[in-house]
Tab-separated table of C-alpha atoms in Angstrom:
chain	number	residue	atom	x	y	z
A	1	UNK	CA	9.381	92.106	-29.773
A	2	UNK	CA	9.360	92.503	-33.604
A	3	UNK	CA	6.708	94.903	-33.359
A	4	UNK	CA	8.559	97.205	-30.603
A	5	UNK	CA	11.998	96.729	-33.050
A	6	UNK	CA	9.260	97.853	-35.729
A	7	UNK	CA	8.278	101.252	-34.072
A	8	UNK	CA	11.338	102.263	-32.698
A	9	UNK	CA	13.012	102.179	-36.672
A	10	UNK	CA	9.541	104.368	-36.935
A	11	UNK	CA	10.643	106.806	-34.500
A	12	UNK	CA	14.054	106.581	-36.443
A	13	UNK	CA	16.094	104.535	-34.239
A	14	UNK	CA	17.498	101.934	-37.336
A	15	UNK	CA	19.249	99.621	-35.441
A	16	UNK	CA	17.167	97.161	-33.396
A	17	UNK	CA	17.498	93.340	-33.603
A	18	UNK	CA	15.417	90.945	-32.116
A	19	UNK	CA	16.660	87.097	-30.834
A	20	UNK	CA	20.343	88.801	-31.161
A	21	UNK	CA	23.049	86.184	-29.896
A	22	UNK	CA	25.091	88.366	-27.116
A	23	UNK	CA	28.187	86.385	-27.920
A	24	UNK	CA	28.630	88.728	-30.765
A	25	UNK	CA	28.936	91.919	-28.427
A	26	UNK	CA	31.032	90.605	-26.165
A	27	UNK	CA	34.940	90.474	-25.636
A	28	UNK	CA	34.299	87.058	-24.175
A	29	UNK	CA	32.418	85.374	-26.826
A	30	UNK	CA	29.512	84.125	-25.120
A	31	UNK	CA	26.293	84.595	-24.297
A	32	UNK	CA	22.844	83.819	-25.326
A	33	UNK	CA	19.965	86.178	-27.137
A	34	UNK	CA	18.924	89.336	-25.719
A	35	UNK	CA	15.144	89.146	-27.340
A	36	UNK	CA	15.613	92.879	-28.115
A	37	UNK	CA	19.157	95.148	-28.808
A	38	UNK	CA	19.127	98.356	-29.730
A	39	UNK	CA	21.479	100.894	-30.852
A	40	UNK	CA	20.329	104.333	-30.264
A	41	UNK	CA	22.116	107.143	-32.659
A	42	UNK	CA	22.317	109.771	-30.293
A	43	UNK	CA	21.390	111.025	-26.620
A	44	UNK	CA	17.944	111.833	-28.095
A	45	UNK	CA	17.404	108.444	-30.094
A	46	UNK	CA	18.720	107.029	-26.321
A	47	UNK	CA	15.977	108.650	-24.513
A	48	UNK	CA	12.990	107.967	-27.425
A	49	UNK	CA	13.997	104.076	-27.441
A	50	UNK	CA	13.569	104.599	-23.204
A	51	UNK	CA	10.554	105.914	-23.514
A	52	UNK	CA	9.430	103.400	-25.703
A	53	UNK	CA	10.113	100.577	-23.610
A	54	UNK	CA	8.806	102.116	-20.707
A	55	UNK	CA	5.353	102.934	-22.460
A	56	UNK	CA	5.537	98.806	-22.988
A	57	UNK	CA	6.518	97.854	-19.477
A	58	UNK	CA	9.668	96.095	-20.900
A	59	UNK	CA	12.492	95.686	-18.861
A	60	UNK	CA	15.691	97.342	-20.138
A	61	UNK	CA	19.513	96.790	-19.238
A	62	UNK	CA	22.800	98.124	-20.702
A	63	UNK	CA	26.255	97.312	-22.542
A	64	UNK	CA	28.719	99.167	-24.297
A	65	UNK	CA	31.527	97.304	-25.427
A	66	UNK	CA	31.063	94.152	-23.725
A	67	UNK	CA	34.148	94.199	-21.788
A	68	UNK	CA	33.837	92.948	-17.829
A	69	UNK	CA	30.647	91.194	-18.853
A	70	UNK	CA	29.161	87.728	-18.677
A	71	UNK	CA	25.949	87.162	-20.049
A	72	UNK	CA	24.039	83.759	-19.264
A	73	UNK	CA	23.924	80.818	-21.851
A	74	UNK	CA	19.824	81.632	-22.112
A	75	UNK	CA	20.813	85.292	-23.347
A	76	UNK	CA	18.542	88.310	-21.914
A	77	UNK	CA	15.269	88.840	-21.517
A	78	UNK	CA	13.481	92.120	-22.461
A	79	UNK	CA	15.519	94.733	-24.149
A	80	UNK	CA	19.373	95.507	-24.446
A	81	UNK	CA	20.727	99.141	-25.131
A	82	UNK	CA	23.745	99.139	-26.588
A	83	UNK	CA	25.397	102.539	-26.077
A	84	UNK	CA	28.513	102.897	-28.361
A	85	UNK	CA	28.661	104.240	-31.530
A	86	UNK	CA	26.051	106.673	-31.180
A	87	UNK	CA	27.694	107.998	-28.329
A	88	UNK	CA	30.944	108.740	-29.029
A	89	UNK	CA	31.984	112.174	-29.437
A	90	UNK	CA	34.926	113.558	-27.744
A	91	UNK	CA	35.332	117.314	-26.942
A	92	UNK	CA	38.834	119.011	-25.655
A	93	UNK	CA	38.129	122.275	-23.519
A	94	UNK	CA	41.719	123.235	-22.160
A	95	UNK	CA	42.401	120.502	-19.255
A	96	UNK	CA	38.931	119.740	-19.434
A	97	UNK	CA	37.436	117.103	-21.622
A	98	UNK	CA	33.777	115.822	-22.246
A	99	UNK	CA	33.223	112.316	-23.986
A	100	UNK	CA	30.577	110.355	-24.952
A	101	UNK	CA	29.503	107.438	-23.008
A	102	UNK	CA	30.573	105.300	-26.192
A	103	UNK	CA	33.491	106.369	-26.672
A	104	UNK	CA	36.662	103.727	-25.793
A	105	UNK	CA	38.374	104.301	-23.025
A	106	UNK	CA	42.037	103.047	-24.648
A	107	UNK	CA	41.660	105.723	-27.315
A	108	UNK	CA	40.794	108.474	-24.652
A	109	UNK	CA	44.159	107.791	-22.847
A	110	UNK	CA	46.009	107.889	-26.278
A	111	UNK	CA	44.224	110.949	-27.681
A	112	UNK	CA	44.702	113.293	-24.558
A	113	UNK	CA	48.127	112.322	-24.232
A	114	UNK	CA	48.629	113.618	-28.012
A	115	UNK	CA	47.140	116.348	-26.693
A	116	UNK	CA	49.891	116.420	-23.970
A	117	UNK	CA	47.082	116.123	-21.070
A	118	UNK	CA	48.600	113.776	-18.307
A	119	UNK	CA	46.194	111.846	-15.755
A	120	UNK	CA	44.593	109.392	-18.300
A	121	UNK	CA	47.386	107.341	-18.522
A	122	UNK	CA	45.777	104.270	-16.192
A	123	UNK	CA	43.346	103.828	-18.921
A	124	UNK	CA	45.423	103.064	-21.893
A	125	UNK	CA	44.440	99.019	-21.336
A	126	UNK	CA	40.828	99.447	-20.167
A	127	UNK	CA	39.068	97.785	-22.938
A	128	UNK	CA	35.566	99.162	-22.364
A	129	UNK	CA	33.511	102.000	-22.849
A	130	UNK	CA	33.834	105.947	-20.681
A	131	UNK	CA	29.834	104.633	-19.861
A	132	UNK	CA	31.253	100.987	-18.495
A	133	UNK	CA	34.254	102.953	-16.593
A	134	UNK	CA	31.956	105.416	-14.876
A	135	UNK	CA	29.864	102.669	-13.875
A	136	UNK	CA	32.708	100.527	-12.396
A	137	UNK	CA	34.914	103.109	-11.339
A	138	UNK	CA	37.464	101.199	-13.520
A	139	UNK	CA	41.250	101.516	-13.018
A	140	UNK	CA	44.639	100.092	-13.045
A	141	UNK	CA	48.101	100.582	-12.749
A	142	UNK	CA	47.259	102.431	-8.952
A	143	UNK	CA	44.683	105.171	-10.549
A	144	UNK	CA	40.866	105.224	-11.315
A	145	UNK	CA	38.098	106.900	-12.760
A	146	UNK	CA	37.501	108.836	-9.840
A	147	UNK	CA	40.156	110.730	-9.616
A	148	UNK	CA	39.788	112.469	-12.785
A	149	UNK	CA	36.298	112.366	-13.369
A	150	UNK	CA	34.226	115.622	-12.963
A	151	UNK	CA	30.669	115.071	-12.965
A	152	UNK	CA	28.614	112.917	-15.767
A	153	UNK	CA	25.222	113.293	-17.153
A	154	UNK	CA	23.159	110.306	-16.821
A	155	UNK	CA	19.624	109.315	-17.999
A	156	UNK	CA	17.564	107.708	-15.550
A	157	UNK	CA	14.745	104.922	-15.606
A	158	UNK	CA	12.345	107.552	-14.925
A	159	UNK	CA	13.533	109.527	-18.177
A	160	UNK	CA	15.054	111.929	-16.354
A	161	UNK	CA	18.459	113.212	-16.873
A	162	UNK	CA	20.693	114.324	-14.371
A	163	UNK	CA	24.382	116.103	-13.933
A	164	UNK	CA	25.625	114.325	-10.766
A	165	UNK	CA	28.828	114.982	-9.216
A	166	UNK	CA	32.079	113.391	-8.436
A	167	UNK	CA	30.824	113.061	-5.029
A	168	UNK	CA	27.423	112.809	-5.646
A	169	UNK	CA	28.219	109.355	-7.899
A	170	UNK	CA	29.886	107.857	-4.330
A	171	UNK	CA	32.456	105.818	-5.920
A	172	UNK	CA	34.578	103.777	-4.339
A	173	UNK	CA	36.818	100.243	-5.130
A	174	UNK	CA	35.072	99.299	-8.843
A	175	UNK	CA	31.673	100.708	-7.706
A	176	UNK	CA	29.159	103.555	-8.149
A	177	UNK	CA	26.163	104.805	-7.209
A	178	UNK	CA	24.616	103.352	-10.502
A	179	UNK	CA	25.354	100.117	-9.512
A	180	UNK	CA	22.644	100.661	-6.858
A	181	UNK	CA	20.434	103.156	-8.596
A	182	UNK	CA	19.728	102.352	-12.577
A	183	UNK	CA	20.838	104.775	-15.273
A	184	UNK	CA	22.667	105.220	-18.242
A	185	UNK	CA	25.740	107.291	-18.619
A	186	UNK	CA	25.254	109.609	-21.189
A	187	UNK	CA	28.655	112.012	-21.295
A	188	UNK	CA	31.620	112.355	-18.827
A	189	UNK	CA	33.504	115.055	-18.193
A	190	UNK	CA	37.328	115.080	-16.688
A	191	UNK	CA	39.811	117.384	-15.494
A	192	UNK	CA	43.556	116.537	-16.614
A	193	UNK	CA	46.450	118.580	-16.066
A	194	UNK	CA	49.179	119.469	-18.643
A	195	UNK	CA	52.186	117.339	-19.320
A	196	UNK	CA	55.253	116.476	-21.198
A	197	UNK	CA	53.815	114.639	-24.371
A	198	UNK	CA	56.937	112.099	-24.426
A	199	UNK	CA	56.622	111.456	-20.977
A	200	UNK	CA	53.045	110.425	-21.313
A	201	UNK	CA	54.132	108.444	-24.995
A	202	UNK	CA	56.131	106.541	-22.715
A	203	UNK	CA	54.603	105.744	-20.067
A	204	UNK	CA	51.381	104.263	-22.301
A	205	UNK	CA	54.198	102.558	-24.049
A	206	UNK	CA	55.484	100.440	-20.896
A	207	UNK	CA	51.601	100.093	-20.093
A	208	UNK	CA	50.865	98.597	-23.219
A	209	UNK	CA	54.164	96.232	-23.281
A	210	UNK	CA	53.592	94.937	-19.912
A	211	UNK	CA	49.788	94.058	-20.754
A	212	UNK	CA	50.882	92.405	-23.942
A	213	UNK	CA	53.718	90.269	-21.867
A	214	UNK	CA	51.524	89.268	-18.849
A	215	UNK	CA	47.779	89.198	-20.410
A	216	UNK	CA	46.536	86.901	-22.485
A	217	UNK	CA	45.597	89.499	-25.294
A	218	UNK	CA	45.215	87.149	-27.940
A	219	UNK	CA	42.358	85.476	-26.354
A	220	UNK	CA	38.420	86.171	-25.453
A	221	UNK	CA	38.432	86.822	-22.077
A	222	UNK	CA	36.492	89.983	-20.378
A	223	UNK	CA	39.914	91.453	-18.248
A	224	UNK	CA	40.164	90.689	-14.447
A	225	UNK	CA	37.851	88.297	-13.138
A	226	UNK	CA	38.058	89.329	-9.122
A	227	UNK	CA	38.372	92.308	-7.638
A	228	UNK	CA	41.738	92.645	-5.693
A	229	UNK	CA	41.172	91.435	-1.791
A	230	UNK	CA	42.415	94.041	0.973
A	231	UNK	CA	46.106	93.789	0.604
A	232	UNK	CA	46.660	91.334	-1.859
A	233	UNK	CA	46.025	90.350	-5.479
A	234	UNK	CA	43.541	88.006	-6.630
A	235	UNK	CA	45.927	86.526	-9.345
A	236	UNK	CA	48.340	85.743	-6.872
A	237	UNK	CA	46.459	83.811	-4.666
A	238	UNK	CA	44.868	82.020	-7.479
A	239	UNK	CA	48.247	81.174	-8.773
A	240	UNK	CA	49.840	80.162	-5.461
A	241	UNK	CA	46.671	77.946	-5.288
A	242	UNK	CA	47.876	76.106	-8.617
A	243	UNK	CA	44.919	76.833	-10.677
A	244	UNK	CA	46.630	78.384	-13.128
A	245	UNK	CA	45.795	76.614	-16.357
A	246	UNK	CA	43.301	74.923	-14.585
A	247	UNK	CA	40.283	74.210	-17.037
A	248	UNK	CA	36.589	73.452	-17.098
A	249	UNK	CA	34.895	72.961	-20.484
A	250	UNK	CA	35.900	75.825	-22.801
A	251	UNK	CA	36.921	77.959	-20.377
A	252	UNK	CA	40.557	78.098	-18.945
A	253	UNK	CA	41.686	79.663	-15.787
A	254	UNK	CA	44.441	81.403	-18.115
A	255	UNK	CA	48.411	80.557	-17.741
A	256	UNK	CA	49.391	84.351	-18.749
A	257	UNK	CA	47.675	86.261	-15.753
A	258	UNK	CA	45.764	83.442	-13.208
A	259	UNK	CA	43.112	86.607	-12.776
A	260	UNK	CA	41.881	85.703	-16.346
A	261	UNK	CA	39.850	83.266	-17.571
A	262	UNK	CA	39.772	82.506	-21.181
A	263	UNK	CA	37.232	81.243	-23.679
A	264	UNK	CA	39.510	78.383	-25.277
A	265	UNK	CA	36.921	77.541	-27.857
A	266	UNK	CA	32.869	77.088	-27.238
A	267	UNK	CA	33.366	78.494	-23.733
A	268	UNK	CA	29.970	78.203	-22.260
A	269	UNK	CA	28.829	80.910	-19.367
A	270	UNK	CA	28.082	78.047	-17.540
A	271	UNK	CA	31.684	76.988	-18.103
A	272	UNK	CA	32.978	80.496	-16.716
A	273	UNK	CA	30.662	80.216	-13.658
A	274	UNK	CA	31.920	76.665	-12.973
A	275	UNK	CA	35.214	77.982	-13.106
A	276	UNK	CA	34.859	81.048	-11.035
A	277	UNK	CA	32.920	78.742	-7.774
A	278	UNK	CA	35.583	76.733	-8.162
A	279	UNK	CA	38.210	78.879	-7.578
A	280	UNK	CA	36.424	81.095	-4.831
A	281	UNK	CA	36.063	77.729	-2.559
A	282	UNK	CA	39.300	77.027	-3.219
A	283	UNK	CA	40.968	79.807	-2.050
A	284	UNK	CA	38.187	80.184	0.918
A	285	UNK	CA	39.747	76.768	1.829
A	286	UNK	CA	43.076	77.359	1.441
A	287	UNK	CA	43.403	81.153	2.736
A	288	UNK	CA	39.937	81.910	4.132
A	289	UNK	CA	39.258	84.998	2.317
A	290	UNK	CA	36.587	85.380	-0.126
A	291	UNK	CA	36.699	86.385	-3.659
A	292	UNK	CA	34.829	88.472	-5.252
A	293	UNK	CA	33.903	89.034	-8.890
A	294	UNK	CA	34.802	92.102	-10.782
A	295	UNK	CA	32.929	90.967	-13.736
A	296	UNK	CA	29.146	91.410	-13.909
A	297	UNK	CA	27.338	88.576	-14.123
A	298	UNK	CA	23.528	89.161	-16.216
A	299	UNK	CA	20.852	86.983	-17.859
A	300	UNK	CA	19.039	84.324	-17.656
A	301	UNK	CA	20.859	80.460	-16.851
């Protein structure tokens, strides 16, 4: 891999590390090595690093913040792209604006509401990247991605890049097309509508003060753990199940919001995956209904 990381800083892509722990890129704190992660500069420095790896049959995946993430205690193999930085412009046209893949999703919903653009507002705890929330259709507080979202440009395996719809990305509950058809989101653009900048002040306000009073913030964790089941809420039933608190290893089924787990200290992924069986055949047991993970679950155990 040390030659590859040695001719993609040749083709001017800087950053690429080889044996790079994962735990260090992700809100949960664990993970093993990805052999090869790479932070391309720009769109073009995106699609030369591609290429690259292509022309070397290596196998490629994708992370921006870390956020939502596990990664396996024997890390990654091939190569990592790590689309943040690089990719993180943000442009306002009237109710319309277009963002970089890498851009954070918690300081889009606080910059278009200074801009008094409601519609955003659902996003103000997301802690990943516009990339990670197209790709998830992420959401909260009864609004997602793709109700706002316009179209995005995406770079394909092939190396070709695409405009696709709304309609054409098929999202539904915390899933897109691209979780069936591998790409990279490149740029997003979404339609807002004008507001009342106090209104929308506020409202993030109360979102951000009832995150900091019922999740456990303070922690490593990687946000909800299961998707919501048809008309119910995961943290409910794990709570009514008495798991909250419940702990295996490092990892703690947290007592803030039972839809968390938390790295308490040396959390192994093996400890989160422990943790998560655990909980689905309990509730299976106890209410017959399976759970299913929000997080996504990569690498090598």
């Amino acid at each position: 891999m040390k030659q590859i990381a040695d001719e993609l800083k040749q083709a001017g892509i800087e950053k690429a590390w080889t044996d790079e722990p994962l735990a260090n890129h992700t809100t949960w704190r664990i993970g093993g090595p990805a052999d090869l992660l790479i932070q391309p500069k720009d769109k073009e420095s995106l699609r030369t690093a591609l290429q690259i790896l292509h022309r070397h049959d290596i196998p490629w995946s994708v992370i921006g913040r870390g956020s939502n993430l596990l990664v396996r205690d024997r890390g990654i193999r091939g190569a990592v792209l790590k689309v943040t930085e690089g990719l993180s412009h943000c442009e306002f046209r009237g109710e319309e604006v277009c963002v970089g893949a890498g851009y954070s999703m918690i300081r889009l919903a606080m910059e278009t509401g200074k801009m008094g653009l409601t519609g955003m507002e659902f996003a103000g705890g997301i802690p990943g990247t516009v990339g990670g929330a197209v790709y998830m259709n992420a959401g909260a507080h009864g609004s997602d991605l793709s109700r706002i979202l316009i179209d995005a440009e995406i770079l394909f395996e092939s190396g070709d890049m695409k405009v696709l719809t709304n309609e054409e990305l098929n999202f539904s509950y915390r899933t897109s097309l691209l979780q069936q058809q591998k790409g990279i989101v490149v740029e997003a653009r979404f339609r807002l509508q004008q507001g009342d900048r106090k209104e929308i002040a506020a409202t993030l306000a109360a979102n951000k003060e009832r995150r900091r009073q019922t999740q456990p913030l303070q922690m490593p964790c990687a946000g909800s753990v299961f998707r919501n089941p048809p008309g119910d809420h995961a943290g409910r039933l794990i709570e009514a199940a008495g798991l909250k608190g419940y702990r295996y290893g490092g990892a703690q089924v947290s007592e803030i919001h039972a839809n968390f787990i938390v790295n308490r200290g040396g959390a192994t992924a093996a400890d989160v995956l422990t943790l998560i069986k655990h909980i689905q055949d309990t509730i299976r047991d106890k209410n017959g209904i399976d759970m299913h993970p929000e997080v996504l679950v990569v690498g090598e155990g």
